[in-house]
XYZ file of C-alpha atoms in Angstrom:
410
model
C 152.539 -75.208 112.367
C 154.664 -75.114 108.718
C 157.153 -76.843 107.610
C 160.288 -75.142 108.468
C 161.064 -74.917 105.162
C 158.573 -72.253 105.506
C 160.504 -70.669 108.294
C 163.683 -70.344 106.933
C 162.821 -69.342 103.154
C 165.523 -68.532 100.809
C 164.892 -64.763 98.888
C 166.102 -61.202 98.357
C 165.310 -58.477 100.983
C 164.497 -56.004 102.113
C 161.143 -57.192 103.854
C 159.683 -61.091 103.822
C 156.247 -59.344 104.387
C 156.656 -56.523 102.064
C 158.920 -58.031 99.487
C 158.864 -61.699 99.304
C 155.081 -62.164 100.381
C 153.407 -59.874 98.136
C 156.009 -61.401 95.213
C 154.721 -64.711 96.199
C 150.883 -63.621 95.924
C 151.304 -61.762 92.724
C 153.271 -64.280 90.916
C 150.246 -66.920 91.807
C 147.587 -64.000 90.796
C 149.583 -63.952 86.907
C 149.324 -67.388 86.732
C 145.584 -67.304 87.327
C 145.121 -64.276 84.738
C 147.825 -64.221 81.685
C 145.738 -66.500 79.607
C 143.027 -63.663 79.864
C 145.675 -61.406 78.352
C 144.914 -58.687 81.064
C 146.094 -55.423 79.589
C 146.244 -53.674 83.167
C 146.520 -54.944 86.684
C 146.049 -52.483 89.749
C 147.239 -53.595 92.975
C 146.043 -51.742 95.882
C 148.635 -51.815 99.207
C 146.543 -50.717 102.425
C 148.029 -49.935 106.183
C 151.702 -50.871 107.077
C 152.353 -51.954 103.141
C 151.164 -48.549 102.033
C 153.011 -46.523 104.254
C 156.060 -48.636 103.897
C 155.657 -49.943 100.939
C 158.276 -47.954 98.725
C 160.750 -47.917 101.496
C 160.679 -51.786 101.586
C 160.222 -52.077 97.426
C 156.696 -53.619 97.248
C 155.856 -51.628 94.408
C 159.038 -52.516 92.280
C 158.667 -55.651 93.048
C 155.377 -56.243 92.548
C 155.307 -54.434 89.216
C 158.242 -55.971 87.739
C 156.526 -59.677 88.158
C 153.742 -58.590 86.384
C 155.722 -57.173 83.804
C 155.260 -56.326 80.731
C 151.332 -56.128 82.044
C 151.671 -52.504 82.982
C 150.914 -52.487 86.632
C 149.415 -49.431 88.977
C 150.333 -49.417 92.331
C 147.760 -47.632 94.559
C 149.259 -46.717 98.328
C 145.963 -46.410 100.145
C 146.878 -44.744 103.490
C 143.077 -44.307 105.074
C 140.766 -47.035 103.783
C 140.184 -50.166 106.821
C 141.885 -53.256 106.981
C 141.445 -56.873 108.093
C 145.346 -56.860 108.350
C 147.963 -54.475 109.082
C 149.421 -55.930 105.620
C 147.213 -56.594 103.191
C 146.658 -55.963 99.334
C 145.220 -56.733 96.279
C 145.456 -57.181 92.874
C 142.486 -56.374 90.074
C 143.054 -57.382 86.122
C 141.434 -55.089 83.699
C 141.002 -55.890 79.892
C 139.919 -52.992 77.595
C 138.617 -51.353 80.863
C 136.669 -54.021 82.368
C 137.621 -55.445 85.224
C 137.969 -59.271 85.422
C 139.331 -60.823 88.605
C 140.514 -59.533 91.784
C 142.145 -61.356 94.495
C 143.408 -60.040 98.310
C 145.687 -60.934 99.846
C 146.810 -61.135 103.612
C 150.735 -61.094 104.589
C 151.510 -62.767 107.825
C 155.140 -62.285 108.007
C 158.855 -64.265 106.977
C 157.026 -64.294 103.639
C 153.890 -66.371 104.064
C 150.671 -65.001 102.869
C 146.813 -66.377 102.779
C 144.186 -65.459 100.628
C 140.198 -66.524 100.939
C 140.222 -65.672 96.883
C 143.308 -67.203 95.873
C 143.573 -70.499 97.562
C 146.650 -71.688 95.812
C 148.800 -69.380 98.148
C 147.640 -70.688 101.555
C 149.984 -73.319 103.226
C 149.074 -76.310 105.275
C 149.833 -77.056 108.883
C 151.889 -80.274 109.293
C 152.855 -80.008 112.949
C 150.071 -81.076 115.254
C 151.125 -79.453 118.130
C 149.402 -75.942 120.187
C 152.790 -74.612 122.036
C 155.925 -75.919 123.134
C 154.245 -77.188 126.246
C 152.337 -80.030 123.637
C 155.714 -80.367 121.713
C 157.227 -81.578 124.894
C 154.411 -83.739 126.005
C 154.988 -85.634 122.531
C 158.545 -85.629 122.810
C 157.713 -87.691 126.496
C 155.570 -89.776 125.060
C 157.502 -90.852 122.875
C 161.012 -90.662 123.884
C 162.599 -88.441 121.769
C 165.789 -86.991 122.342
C 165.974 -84.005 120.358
C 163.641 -81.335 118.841
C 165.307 -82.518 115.640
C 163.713 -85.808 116.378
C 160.857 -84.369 116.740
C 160.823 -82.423 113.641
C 161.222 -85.397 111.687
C 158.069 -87.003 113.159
C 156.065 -84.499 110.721
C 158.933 -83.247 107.778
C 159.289 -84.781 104.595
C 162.218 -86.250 104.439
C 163.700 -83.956 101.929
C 163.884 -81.172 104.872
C 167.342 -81.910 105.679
C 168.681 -81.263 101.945
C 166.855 -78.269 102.537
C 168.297 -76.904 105.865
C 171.556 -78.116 104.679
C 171.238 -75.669 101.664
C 169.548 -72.521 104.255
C 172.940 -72.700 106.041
C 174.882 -72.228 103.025
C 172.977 -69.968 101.945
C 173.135 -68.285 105.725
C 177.104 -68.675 105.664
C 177.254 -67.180 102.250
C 175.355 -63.720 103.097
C 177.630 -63.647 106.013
C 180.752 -63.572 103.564
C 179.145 -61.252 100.632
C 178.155 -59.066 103.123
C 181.743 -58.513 104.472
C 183.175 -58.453 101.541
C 181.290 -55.332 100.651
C 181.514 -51.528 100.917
C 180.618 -48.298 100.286
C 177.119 -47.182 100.785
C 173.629 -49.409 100.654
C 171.300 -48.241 97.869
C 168.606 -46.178 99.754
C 171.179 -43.271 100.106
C 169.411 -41.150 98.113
C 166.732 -40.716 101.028
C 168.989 -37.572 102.813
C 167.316 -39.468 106.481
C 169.255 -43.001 105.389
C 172.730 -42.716 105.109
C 174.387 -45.473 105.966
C 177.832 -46.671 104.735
C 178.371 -50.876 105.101
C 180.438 -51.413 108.023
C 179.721 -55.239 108.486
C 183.307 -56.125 107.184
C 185.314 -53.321 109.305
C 183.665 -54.175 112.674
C 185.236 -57.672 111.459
C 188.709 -56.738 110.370
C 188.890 -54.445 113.807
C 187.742 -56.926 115.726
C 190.829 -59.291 115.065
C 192.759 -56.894 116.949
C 190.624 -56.017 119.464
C 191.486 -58.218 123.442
C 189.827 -61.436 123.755
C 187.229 -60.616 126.105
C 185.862 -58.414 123.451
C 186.690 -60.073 119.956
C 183.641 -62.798 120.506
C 180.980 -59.239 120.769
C 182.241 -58.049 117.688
C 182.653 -60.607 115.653
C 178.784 -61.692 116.244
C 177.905 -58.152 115.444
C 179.693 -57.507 112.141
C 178.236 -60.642 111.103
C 174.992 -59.999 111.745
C 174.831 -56.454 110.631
C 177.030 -57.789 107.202
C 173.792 -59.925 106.702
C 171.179 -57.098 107.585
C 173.279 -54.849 105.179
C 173.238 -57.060 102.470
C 169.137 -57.266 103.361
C 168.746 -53.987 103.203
C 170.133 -54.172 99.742
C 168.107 -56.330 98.159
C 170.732 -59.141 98.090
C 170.015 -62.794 98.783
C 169.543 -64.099 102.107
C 167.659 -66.680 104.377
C 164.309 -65.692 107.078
C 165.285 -66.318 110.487
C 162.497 -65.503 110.776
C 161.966 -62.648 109.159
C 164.157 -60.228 106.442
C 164.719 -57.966 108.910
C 166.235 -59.738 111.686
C 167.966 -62.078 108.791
C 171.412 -61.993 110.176
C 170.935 -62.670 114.084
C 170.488 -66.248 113.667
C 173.684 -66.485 110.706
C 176.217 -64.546 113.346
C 175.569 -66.810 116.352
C 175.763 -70.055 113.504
C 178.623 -68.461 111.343
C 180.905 -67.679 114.718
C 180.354 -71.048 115.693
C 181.466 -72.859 112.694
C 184.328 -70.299 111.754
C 185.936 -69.022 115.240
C 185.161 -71.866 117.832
C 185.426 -74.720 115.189
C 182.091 -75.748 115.634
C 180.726 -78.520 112.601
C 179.056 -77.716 109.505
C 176.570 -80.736 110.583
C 176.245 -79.350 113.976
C 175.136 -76.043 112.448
C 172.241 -77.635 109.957
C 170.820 -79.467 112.990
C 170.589 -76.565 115.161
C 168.470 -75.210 112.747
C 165.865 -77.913 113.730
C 165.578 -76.406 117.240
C 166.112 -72.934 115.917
C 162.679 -73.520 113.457
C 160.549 -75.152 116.258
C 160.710 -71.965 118.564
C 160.252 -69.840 115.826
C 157.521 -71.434 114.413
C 156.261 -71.465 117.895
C 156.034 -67.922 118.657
C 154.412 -67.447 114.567
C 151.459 -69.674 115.539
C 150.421 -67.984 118.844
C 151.941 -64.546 118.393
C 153.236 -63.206 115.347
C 156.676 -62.876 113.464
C 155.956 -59.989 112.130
C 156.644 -56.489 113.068
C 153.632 -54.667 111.394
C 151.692 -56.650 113.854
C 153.398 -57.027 116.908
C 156.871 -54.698 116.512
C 159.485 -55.480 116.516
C 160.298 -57.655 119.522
C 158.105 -60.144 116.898
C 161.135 -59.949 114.520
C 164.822 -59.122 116.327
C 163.384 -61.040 119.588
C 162.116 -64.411 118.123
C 165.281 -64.228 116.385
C 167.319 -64.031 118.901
C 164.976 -66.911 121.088
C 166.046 -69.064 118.150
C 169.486 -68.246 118.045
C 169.933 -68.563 121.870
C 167.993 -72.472 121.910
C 170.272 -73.217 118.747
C 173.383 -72.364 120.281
C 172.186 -74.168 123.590
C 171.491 -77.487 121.472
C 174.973 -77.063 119.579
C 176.262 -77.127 123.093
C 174.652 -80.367 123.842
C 172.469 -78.707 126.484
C 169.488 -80.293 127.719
C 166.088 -78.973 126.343
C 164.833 -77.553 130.014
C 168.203 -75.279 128.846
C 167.581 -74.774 125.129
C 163.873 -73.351 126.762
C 165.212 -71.573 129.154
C 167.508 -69.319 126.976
C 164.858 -68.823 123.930
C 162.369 -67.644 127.087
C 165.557 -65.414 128.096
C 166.208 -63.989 124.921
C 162.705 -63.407 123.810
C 161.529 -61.897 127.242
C 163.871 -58.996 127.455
C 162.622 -57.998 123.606
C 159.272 -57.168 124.894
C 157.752 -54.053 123.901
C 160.405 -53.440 121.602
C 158.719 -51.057 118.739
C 159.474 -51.229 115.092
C 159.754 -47.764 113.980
C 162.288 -48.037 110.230
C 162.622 -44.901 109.067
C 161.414 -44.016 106.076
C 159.577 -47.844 105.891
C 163.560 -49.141 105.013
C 164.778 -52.031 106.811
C 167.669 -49.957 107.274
C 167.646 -47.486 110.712
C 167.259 -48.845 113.456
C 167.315 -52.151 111.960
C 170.830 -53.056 110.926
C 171.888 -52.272 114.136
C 169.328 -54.086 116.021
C 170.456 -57.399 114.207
C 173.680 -57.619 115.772
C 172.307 -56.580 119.532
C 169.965 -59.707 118.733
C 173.212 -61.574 118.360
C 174.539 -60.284 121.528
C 171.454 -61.111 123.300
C 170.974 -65.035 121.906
C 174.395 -65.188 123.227
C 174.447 -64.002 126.504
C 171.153 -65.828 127.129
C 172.532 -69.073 125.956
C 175.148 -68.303 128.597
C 172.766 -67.467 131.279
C 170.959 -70.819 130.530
C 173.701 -73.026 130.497
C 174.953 -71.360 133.919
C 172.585 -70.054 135.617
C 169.893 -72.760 135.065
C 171.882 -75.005 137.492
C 171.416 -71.707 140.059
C 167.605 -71.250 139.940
C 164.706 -72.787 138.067
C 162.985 -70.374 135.533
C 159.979 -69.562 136.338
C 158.591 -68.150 133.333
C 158.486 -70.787 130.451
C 158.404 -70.206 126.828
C 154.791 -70.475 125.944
C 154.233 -68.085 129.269
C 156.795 -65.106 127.130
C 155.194 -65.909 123.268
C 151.373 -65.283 125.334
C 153.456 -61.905 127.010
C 154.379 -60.793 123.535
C 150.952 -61.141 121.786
C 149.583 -59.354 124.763
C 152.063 -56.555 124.292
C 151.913 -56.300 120.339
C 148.160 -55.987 120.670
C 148.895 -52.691 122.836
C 151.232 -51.323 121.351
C 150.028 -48.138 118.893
C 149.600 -48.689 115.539
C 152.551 -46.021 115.001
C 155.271 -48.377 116.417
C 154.223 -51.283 114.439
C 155.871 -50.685 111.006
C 154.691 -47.534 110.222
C 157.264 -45.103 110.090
C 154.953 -43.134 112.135
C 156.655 -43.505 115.702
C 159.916 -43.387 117.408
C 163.248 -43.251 115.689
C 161.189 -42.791 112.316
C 159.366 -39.958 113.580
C 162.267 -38.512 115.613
C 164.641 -38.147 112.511
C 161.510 -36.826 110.192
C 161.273 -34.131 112.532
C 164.941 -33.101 112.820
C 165.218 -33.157 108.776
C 162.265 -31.109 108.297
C 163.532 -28.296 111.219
């Protein structure tokens, strides 16, 4: 497994696999060409990055890094694919082409590449599933899975989460302070006016039983909106289930008076599951749907709350399996390839969900034993991903996409 610095990277949306990955593998691709003077470069965007690609900005993006090298984008809709996400990028001088590197994006902005080496990551986490993380944590007596992290991080990680919640907290408060509509509402299908800040304000004078519900999800969707913008925010894991994990940490820290401190190190548990369910499933919803994105999300938002709670780790498992279990099969259908419809939305019922599984963990658990375990639900969602049709995985293709195309074009 990554670092979770690698987990919880610090960019501006819409899409860490469409956005901030194929940024990542073209800025490394200039550095490798400039002092060739290339006077063209052509990147090529095949599968879920074609189809999606303009919705999620890969080809502004992509073209304004390489600028001023003029830059064609090619959206290659039939050619085969290693990877639902995968590109590359060819430098021409005087007509001749002179290097060309691919690139594969596996999702919360990581990518690999078997011709550019300098983008692949290492592994620093010996560990196979949670079941070996807890094994090591036996062995050797660890208390926490923050503990634990620190067995393999460089010290400098906790700087670093201490900066991802800021940075967490602080798309939380730009996105409520915002209105008016996002920028894709020039698409007549995405119309969607930034409400983040107004579930908020109602919500302080809604009864108590239901202030809690929607606070979490006008601070979600404030994060998902300012996502779906462009603006600055953290993965958790992904860019487009951003604002889950921020809600359930920003609600802690704001409304129940929860600690800064408390916060950063819930990240550590938060960034083990995740970083669980990317090594034996996948993150990202062009490959698995989108129970990959909203539902690891809210796994990690449910163990982080459980561990702010000072529940025991049996707990903080039991909730993450919760959460992440009744997300499977969930499809990820944006329309028009934004991270817009269904997705704003689906950030604040992530919230919802880490919270009432965090509840059903801390009282339930001492009811009945769980008989599903986490590693059991992450094996359940590769094995669903893998069936699902390649329409509902970040296509645009299938479900709510498809529904509204056809109503707009009646």
């Amino acid at each position: 497994m990554k670092s979770l610095s690698k987990l919880f990277r610090i960019g501006n949306g819409p899409s860490a696999s469409h956005t901030i990955g194929p940024a990542t593998a073209a800025r490394s691709f200039l550095k490798q060409v400039k002092d060739d003077k290339p006077d063209l470069i052509k990147a090529t965007l095949y599968r879920s990055i074609a189809l999606t690609g303009k919705g999620h900005h890969s080809d502004f993006i992509i073209s304004s890094i390489f600028s001023p090298i003029p830059c064609e984008v090619i959206f290659d809709f039939y050619s085969e694919a290693p990877h639902p996400i995968y590109f590359s990028f060819e430098a021409f001088r005087d007509g001749v082409p002179f290097k060309k590197c691919h690139y594969t994006s596996l999702g919360g902005g990581e990518v690999t590449s078997e011709d550019d080496l300098e983008v692949n990551e290492k592994d620093i986490y010996p560990v196979l599933n949670f079941q070996h993380v807890k094994q090591i944590m036996e062995e050797k007596g660890l208390k926490s899975l923050k503990e634990f992290a620190l067995l393999y991080e460089d010290p400098s990680i906790d700087d670093y989460l201490n900066e991802a919640v800021l940075k967490m907290f602080s798309a939380v408060e730009n996105g409520l302070s915002k209105s008016g509509k996002i920028p894709a509402n020039d698409n007549p299908r995405l119309q969607w006016t930034r409400s983040g800040g107004r579930i908020v304000k109602e919500a302080s004078c809604l009864p108590e039983e239901s202030r809690k519900d929607m606070y979490l999800m006008g601070y979600a969707m404030a994060v998902a909106e300012s996502n779906a913008s462009g603006e600055e925010i953290v993965t958790g894991p992904t860019c487009g289930s951003c604002g889950v994990l921020p809600s359930i940490l920003y609600y802690m820290h704001k409304n129940k008076g929860y600690s800064f401190e408390s916060c950063k190190d819930a990240l550590y548990t938060a960034g083990i599951f995740g970083n669980i369910v990317k090594q034996n499933a996948t993150i990202v919803g062009a490959v698995g749907g989108c129970q990959a994105e909203i539902g690891t999300a809210s796994a990690m938002a449910a163990a982080a709350l459980c561990a702010m709670d000072g529940l025991k780790l049996y707990e903080q498992e039991f909730a993450a399996e919760c959460a992440l279990e009744h997300f499977l099969g969930l499809s990820c259908d944006p329309v028009d390839g934004y991270v817009m419809i269904p997705c704003i939305e689906r950030n604040g019922f992530g919230a919802l969900r880490a919270h009432a599984a965090y509840l059903y963990a801390k009282y339930v658990g001492k009811i009945k034993k769980n008989q599903v375990n986490f590693d059991d639900v992450v094996a359940a969602m590769k094995l669903t991903g893998d069936a699902l049709a390649e329409a509902y995985k970040e296509t645009s293709e299938g479900g709510l996409a498809e529904i509204l195309r056809q109503k707009r074009s009646e």
